[in-house]
GROMACS .gro file of C-alpha atoms in nm:
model
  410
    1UNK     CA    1   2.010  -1.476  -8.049
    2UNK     CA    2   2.019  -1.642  -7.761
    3UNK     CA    3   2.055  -1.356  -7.527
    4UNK     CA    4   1.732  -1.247  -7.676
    5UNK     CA    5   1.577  -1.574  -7.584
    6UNK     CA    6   1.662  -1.540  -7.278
    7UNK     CA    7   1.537  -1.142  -7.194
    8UNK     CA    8   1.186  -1.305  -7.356
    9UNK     CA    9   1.199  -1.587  -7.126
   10UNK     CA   10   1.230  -1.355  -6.840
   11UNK     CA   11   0.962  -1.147  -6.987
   12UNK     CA   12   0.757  -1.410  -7.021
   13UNK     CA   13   0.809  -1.533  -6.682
   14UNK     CA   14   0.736  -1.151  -6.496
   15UNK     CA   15   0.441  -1.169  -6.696
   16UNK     CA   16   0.334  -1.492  -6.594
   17UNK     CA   17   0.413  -1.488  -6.229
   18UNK     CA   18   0.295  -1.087  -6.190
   19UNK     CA   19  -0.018  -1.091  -6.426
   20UNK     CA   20   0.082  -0.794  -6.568
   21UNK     CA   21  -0.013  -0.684  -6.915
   22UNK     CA   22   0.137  -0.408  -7.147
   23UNK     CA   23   0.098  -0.172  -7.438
   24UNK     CA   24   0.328  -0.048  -7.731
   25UNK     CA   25   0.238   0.329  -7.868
   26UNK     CA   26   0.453   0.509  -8.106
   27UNK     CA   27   0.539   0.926  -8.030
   28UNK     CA   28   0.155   1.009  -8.103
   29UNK     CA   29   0.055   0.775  -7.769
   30UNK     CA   30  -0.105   0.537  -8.030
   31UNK     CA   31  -0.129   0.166  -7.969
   32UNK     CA   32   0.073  -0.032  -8.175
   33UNK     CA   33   0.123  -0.308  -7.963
   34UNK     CA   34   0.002  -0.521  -7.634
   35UNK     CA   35   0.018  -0.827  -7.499
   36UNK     CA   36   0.035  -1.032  -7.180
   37UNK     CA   37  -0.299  -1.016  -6.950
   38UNK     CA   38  -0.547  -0.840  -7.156
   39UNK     CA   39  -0.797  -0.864  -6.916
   40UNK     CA   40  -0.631  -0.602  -6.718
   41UNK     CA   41  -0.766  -0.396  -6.975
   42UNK     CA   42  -1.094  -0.168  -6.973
   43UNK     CA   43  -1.392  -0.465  -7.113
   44UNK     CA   44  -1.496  -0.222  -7.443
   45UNK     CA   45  -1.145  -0.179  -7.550
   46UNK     CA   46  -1.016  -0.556  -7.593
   47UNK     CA   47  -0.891  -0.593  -7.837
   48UNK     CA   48  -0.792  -0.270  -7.958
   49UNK     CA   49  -0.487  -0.169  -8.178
   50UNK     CA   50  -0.422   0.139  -8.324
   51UNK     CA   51  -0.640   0.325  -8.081
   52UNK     CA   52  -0.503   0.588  -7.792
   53UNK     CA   53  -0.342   0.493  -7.488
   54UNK     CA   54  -0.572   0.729  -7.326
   55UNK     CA   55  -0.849   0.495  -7.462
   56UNK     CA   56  -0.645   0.199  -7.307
   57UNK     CA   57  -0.598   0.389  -6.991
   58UNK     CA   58  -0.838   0.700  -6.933
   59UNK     CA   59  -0.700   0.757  -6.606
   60UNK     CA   60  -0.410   0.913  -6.767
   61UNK     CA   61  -0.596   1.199  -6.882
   62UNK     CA   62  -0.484   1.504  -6.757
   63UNK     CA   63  -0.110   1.350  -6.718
   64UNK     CA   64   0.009   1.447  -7.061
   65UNK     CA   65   0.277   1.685  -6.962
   66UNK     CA   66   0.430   1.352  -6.781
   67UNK     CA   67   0.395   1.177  -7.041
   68UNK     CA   68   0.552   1.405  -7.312
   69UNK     CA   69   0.812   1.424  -7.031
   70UNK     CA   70   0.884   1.060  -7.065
   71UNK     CA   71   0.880   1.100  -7.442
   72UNK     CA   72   1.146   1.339  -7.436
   73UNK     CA   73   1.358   1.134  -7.209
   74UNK     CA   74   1.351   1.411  -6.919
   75UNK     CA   75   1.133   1.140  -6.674
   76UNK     CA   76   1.237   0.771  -6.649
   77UNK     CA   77   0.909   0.677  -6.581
   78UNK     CA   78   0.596   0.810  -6.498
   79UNK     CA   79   0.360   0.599  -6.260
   80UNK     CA   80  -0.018   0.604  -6.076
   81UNK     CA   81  -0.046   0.318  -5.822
   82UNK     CA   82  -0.301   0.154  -5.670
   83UNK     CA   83  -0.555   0.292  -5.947
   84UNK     CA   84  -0.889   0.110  -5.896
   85UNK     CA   85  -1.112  -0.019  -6.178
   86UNK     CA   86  -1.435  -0.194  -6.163
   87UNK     CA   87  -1.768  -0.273  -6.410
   88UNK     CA   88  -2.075  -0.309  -6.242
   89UNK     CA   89  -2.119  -0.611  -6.026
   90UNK     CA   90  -1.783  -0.683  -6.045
   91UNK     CA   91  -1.505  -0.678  -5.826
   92UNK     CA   92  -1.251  -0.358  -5.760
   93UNK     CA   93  -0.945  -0.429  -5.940
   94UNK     CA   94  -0.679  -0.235  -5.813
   95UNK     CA   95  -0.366  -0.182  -6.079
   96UNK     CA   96  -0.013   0.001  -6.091
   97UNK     CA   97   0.006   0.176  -6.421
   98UNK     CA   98   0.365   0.223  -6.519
   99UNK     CA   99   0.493   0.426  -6.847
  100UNK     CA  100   0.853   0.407  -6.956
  101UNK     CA  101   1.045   0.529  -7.265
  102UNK     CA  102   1.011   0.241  -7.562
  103UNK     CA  103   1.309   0.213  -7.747
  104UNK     CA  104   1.429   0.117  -8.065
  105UNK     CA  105   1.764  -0.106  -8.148
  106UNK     CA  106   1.965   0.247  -8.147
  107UNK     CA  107   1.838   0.252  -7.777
  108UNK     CA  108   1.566   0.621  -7.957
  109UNK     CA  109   1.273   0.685  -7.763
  110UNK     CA  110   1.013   0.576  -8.010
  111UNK     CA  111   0.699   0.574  -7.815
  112UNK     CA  112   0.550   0.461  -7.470
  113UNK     CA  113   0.597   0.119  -7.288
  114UNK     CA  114   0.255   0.065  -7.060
  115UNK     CA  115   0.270  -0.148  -6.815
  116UNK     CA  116  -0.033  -0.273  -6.624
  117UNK     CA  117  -0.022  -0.459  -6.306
  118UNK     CA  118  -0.285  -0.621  -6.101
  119UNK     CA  119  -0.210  -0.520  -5.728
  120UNK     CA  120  -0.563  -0.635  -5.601
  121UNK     CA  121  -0.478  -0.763  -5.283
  122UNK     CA  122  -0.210  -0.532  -5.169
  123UNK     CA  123  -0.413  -0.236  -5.297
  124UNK     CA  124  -0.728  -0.392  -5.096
  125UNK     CA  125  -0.465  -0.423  -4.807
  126UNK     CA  126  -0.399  -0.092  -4.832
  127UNK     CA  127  -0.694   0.062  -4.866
  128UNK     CA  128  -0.791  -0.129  -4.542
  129UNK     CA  129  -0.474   0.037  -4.365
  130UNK     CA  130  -0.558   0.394  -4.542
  131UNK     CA  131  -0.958   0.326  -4.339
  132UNK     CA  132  -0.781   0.199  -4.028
  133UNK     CA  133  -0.555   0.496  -4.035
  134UNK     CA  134  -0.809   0.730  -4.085
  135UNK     CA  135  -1.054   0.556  -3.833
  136UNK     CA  136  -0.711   0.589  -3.579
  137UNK     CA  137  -0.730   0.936  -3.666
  138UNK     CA  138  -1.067   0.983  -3.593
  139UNK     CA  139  -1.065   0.820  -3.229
  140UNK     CA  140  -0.764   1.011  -3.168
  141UNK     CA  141  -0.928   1.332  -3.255
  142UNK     CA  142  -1.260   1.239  -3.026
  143UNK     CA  143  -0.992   1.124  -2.735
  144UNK     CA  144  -0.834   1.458  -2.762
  145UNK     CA  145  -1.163   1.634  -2.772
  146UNK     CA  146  -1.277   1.388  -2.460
  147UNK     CA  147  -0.915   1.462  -2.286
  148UNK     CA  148  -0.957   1.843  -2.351
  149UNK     CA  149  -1.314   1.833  -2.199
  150UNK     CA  150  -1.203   1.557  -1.896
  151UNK     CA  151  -0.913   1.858  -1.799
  152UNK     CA  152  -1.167   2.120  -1.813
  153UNK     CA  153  -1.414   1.921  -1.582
  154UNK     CA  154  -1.088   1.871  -1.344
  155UNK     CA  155  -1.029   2.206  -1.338
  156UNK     CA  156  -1.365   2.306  -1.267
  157UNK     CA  157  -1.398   1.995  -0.958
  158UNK     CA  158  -1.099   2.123  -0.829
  159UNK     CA  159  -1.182   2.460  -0.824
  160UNK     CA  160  -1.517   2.362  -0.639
  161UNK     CA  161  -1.336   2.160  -0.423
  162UNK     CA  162  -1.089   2.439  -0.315
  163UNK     CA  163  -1.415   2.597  -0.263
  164UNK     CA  164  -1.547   2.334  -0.039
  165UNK     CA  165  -1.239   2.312   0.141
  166UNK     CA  166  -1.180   2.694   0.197
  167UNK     CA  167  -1.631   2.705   0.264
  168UNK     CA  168  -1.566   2.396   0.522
  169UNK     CA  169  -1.245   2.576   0.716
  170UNK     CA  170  -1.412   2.897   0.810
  171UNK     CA  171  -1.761   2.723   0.924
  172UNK     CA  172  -1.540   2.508   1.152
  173UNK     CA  173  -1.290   2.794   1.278
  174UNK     CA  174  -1.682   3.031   1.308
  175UNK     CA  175  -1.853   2.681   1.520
  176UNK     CA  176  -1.524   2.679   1.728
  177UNK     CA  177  -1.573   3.032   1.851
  178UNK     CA  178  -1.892   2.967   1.983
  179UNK     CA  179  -1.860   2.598   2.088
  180UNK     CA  180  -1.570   2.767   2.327
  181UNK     CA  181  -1.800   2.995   2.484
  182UNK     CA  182  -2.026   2.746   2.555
  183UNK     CA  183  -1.828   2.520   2.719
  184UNK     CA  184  -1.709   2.779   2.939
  185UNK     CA  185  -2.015   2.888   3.090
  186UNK     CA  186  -2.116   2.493   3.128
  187UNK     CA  187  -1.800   2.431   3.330
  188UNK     CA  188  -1.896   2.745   3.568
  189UNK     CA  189  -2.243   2.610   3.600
  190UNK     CA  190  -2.127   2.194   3.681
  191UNK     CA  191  -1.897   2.406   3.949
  192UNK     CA  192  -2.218   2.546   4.074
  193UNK     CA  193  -2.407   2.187   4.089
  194UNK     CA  194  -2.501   2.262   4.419
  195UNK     CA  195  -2.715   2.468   4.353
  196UNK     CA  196  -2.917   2.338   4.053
  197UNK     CA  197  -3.180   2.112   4.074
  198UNK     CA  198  -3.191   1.723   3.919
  199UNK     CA  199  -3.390   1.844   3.582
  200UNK     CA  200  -3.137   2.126   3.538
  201UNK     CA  201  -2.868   1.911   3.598
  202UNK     CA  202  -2.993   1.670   3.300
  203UNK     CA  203  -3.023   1.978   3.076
  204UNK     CA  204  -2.675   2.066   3.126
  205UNK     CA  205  -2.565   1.721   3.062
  206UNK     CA  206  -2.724   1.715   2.705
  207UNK     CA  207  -2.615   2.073   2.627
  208UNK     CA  208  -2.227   1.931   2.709
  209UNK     CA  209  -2.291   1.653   2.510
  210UNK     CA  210  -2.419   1.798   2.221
  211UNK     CA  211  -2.120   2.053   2.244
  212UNK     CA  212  -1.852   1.764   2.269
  213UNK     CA  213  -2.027   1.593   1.977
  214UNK     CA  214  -2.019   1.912   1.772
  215UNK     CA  215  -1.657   2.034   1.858
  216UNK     CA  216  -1.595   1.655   1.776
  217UNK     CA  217  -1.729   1.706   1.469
  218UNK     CA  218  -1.599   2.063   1.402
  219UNK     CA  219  -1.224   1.930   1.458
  220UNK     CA  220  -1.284   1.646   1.208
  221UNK     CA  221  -1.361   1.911   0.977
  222UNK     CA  222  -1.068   2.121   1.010
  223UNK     CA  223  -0.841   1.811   1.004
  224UNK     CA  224  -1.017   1.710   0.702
  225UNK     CA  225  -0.967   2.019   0.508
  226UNK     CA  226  -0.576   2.012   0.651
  227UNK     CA  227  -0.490   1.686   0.516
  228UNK     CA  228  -0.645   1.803   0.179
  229UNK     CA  229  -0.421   2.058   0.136
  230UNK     CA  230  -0.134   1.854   0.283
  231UNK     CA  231  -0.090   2.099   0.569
  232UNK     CA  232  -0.110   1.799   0.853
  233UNK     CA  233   0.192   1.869   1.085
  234UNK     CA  234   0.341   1.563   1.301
  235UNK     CA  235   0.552   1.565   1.600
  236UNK     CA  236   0.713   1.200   1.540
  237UNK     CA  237   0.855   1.118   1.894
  238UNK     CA  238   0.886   0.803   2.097
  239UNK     CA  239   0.589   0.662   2.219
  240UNK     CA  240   0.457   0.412   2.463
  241UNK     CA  241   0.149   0.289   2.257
  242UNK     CA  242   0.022   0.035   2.559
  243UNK     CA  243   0.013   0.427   2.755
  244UNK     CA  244  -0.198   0.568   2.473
  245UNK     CA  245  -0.416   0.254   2.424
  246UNK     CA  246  -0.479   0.320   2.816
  247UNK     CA  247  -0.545   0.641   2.778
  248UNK     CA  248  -0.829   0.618   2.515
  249UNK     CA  249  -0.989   0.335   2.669
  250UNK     CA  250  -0.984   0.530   3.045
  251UNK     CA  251  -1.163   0.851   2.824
  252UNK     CA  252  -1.419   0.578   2.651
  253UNK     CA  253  -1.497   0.409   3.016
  254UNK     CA  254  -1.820   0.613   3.109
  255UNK     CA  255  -1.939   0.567   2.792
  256UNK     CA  256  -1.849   0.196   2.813
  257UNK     CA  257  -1.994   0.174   3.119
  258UNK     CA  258  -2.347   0.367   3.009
  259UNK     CA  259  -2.394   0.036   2.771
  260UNK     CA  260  -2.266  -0.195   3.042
  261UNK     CA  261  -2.004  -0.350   2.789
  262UNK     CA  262  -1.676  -0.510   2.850
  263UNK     CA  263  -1.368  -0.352   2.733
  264UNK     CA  264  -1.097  -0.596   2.762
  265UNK     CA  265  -0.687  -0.488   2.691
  266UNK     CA  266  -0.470  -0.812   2.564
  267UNK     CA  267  -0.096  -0.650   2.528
  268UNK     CA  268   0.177  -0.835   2.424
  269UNK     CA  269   0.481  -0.835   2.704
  270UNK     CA  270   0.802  -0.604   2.627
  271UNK     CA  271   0.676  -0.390   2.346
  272UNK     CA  272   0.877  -0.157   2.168
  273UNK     CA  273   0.842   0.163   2.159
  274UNK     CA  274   0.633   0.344   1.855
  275UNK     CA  275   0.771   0.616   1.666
  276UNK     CA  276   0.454   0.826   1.586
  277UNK     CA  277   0.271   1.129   1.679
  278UNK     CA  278   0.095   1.123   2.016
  279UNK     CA  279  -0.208   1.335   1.978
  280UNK     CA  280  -0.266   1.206   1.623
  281UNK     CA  281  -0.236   0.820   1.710
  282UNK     CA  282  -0.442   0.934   2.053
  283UNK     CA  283  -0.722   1.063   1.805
  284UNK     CA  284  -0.703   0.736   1.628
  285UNK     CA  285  -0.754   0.481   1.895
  286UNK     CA  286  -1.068   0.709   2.026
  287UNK     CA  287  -1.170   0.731   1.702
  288UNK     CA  288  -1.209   0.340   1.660
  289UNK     CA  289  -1.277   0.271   2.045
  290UNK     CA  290  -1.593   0.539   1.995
  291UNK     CA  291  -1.698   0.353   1.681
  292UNK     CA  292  -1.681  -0.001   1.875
  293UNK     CA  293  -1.913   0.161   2.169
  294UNK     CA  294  -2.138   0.325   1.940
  295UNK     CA  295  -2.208  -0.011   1.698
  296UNK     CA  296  -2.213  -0.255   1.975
  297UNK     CA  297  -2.516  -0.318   2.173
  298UNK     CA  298  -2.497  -0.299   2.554
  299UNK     CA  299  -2.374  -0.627   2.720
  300UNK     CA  300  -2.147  -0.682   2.419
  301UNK     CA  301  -1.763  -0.677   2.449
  302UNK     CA  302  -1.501  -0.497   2.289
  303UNK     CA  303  -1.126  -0.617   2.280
  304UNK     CA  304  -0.815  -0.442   2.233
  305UNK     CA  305  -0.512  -0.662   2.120
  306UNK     CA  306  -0.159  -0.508   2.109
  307UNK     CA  307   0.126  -0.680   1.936
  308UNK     CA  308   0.471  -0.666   1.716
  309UNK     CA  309   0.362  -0.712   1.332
  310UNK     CA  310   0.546  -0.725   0.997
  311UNK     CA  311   0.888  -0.866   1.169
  312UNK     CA  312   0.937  -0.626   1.422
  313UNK     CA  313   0.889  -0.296   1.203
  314UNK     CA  314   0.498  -0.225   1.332
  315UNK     CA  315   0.327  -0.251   1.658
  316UNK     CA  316  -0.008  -0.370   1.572
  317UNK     CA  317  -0.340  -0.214   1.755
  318UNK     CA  318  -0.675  -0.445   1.694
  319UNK     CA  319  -1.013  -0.293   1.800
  320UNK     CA  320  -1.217  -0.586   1.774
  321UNK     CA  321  -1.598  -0.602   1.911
  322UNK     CA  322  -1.957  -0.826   1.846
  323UNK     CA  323  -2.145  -0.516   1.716
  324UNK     CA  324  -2.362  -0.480   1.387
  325UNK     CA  325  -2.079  -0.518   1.167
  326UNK     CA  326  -2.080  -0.395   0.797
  327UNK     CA  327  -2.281  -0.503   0.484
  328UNK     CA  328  -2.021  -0.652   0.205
  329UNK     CA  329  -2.177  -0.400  -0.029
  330UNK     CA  330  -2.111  -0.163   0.238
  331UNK     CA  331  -1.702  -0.207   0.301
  332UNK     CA  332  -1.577  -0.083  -0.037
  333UNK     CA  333  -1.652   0.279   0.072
  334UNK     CA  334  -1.634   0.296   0.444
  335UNK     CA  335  -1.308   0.485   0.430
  336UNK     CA  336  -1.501   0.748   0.213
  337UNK     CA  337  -1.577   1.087   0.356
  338UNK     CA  338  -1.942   1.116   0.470
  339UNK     CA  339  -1.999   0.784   0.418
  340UNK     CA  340  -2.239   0.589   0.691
  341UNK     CA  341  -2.341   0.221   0.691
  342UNK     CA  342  -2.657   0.148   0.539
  343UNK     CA  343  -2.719  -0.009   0.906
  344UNK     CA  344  -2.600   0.240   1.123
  345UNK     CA  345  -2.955   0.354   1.193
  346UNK     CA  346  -2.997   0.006   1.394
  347UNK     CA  347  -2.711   0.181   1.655
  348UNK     CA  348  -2.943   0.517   1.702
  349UNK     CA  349  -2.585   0.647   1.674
  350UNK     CA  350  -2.538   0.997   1.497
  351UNK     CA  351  -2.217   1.059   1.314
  352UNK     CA  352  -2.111   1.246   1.022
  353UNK     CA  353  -1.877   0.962   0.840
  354UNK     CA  354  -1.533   1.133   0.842
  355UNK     CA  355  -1.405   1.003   1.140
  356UNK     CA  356  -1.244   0.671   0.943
  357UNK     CA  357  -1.120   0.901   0.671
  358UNK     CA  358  -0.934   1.098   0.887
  359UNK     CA  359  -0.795   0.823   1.111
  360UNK     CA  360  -0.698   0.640   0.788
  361UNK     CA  361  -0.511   0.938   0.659
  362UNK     CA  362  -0.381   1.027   1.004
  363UNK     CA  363  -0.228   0.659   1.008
  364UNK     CA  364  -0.061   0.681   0.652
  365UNK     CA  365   0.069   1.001   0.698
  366UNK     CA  366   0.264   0.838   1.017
  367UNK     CA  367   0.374   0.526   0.800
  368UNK     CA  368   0.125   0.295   0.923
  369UNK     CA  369  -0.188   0.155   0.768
  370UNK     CA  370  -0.555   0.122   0.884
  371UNK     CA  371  -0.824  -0.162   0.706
  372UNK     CA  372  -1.090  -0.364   0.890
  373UNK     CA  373  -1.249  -0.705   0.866
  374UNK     CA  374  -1.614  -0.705   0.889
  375UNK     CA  375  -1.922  -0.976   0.893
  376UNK     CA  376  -2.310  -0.828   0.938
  377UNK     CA  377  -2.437  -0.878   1.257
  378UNK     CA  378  -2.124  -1.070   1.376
  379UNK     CA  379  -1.923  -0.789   1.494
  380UNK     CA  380  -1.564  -0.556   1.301
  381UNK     CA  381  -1.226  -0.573   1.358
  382UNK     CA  382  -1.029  -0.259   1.282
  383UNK     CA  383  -0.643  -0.271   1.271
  384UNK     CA  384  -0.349  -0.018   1.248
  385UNK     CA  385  -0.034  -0.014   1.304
  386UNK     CA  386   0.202   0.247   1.418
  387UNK     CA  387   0.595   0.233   1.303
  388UNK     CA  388   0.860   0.099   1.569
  389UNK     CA  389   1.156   0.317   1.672
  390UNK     CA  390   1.456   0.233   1.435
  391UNK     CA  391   1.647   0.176   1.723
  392UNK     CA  392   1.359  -0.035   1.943
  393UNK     CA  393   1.334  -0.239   1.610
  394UNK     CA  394   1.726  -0.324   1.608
  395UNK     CA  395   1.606  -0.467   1.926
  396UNK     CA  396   1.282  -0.681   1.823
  397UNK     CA  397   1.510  -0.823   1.566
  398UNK     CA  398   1.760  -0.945   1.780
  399UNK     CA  399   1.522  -1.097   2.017
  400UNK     CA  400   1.310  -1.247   1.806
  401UNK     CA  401   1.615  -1.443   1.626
  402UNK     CA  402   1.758  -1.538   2.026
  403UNK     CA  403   1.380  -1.661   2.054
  404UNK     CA  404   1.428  -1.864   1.715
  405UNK     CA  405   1.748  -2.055   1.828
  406UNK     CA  406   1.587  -2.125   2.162
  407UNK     CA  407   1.311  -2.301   2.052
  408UNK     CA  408   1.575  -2.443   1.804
  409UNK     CA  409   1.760  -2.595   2.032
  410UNK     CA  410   1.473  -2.773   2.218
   0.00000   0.00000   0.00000
C-alpha cells in the first residue's frame, strides 16, 4: 500500500510541476479514463468519457498503424512533439503527445496511456530557432548567390584589366618608336643651331619638350603595366643616396632656375650607404623634385633633407616645398593612378597622375615606403626612405650607441 502511495505521489507531483494531462482507452482506443490538466484538452471535448482518443486528439489521425503497434507491444511508445493547438483569439499552445502501452496488474497491454504535455514556451522557442534557421538559410543562399555573382564580376574586371594592361603596353612600346625618331632628328638640328634663326630655335625647344614630356609619360606607362604584372626587375647594389639626391636636383636645375626658386640640400654628415636600385630610386627623387617645381610658384623654395631614420635601418629623403599643397579631401587618393589634385589647374602644370603611383610602388618594391604631409596653400612634404646596407647598418648601430654613452657621460 504504501508503495502505491508513493508512485501516486510522484504522479501527482509530474503532473503538478509539468501540467501535463492524460487519458485511459481500452484496446478499441476508447476513453475510459483522464485526468490531470484537462484544459490541455480540445474546448468541445471536456469532459468527455467514453468517446475516441482520436476525438481527444485528432492529430493522431492517420497514425493508427503506430498506434496498433503500441497495442501489440511491438513500439514502446509512439510520440508527435511540439504539436500546436489554438481556438480563435487565443494563444498557440504547443503540446508533446505521448502514447504508451496501459497495463493491467498482470503487467497485459489493455489499452492506451495518453499523455499530454504543455511545451508552450520551448515549442515557441523553437519555432523561433526553426525561423532563425531558416532565415540563416536564406541569407546564406543570397550571400552565395551575391559571392557567385561578386567572382564573376572579378573575373570579368580582371579580364578587362589584363586588357588594359596588354592595350596600355603596346601604345607605349608604338609612342616609343616614334618619340625615338624624333629626338634624333632634334639633336641633329640643336647641332646645327648655327644656322637656324631665333623663332626656329623656340620651335625646336617646344617640340623637345613636348617629346621629353611624352616619353616621360610613355615610360610611366610601361612601368605601370610592369609592376602590374609583377615583372619590375631591381638591381639592389650599394648606393650613395647624397650622389643620387645630387644628381636629380643638378637634372631639375634649369627648370628650377626657369621659376627662379631655391633648391636647398640639408644632408646629414657620414651617411650610410643605401642598398637599393639606382635608376629606380633616381626615377623617384625626379619624380618628387619635378612635382615640387611644378606645384610651387616661382620665388618659392624647395628643400631636400637627408637623414638616418627608424634606428639606423632607413636613410630618410624629405622633398619639402611652399607650393599649393593638397585639399584634405584630396590626400586619400593621391597615390591612385590618374589621379590629379582638384587644384592642380592653379600650377598650369600638365600631368597624367601616375607618376606617385609608380614612385610609391617603385619604393615598396625596394623595402622602403613613400607618404606625404600636406596643408592647402601652405606647401607638401613627401618622404621615402631607401633601406641601409646590412653591413653600413652594423655600423649606424654602433655609432649611434658610442654617441649615447658620450652624451652619457657629460
Amino acid at each position: 500500500m504504501r508503495a502505491e502511495l508513493i508512485k501516486h505521489q510522484i504522479a501527482q507531483y509530474l503532473l503538478n510541476e509539468h501540467t501535463l494531462a492524460y487519458a485511459v482507452t481500452d484496446l478499441d482506443l476508447m476513453v475510459t479514463e483522464w485526468g490531470g490538466e484537462t484544459k490541455l484538452f480540445p474546448h468541445s471535448l471536456r469532459p468527455i468519457v467514453a468517446g475516441s482518443l482520436y476525438d481527444l486528439a485528432p492529430e493522431l489521425i492517420g497514425s493508427e498503424e503506430e498506434l496498433l503497434a503500441v497495442l501489440a507491444g511491438e513500439l514502446p511508445e509512439f510520440r508527435l512533439p511540439y504539436v500546436n493547438r489554438g481556438a480563435p483569439g487565443e494563444p498557440v499552445q504547443y503540446l508533446n503527445l505521448v502514447n504508451l502501452p496501459s497495463r493491467d496488474t498482470r503487467n497485459r497491454i489493455v489499452g492506451i496511456l495518453h499523455l499530454v504535455e504543455d511545451v508552450t514556451t520551448l515549442g515557441g522557442m523553437e519555432q523561433k530557432l526553426v525561423q532563425q534557421r531558416n532565415e540563416l538559410s536564406l541569407l546564406n543562399d543570397r550571400i552565395a548567390a551575391r559571392n557567385m555573382e561578386l567572382a564573376a564580376a572579378n573575373a570579368e574586371l580582371r579580364q578587362l584589366d589584363q586588357v588594359k594592361s596588354r592595350f596600355i603596353s603596346v601604345a607605349a612600346h608604338e609612342l616609343r618608336n616614334p618619340l625615338a625618331s624624333i629626338l634624333g632628328y632634334l639633336e641633329i638640328l640643336q647641332e646645327e643651331e648655327k644656322t637656324l634663326t631665333a623663332d626656329q630655335k623656340q620651335c625646336v625647344s617646344v617640340i623637345e619638350r613636348s617629346s621629353q614630356r611624352l616619353l616621360s609619360i610613355t615610360n610611366n606607362l610601361l612601368d605601370l603595366t610592369k609592376i602590374e604584372a609583377g615583372r619590375i626587375e631591381l638591381d639592389l647594389q650599394r648606393i650613395n643616396m647624397l650622389t643620387l639626391v645630387e644628381h636629380a636636383a643638378t637634372e631639375m636645375q634649369p627648370r628650377v632656375n626657369a621659376k627662379k626658386q631655391t633648391l636647398l640640400l640639408d644632408a646629414s654628415p657620414d651617411l650610410p650607404m643605401a642598398f637599393c636600385d639606382e635608376t629606380r630610386s633616381q626615377q623617384i627623387l625626379v619624380n618628387l623634385l619635378s612635382n615640387a617645381v611644378k606645384y610651387t610658384p616661382e620665388h618659392g623654395q624647395i628643400t631636400v633633407r637627408l637623414s638616418v631614420y627608424d634606428g639606423g635601418h632607413f636613410i630618410q629623403v624629405v622633398v619639402q616645398d611652399n607650393g599649393i599643397g593638397i585639399a584634405k579631401e584630396d590626400q586619400d587618393k593621391i597615390f591612385r593612378s590618374f589621379f590629379r589634385a582638384s587644384n592642380v589647374h592653379l600650377s598650369g602644370e600638365s600631368g597624367t597622375g601616375l607618376g606617385l603611383n609608380v614612385a610609391q610602388s617603385l619604393a615598396e618594391l625596394q623595402g622602403g615606403k613613400l607618404w606625404f604631409e600636406s596643408e592647402l596653400n601652405k606647401g607638401s612634404a613627401f618622404f621615402v626612405t631607401f633601406p641601409i646596407d646590412d653591413a653600413e647598418h652594423e655600423h649606424v648601430a654602433t655609432t649611434a650607441t658610442r654617441k649615447g654613452r658620450t652624451v652619457a657621460k657629460r
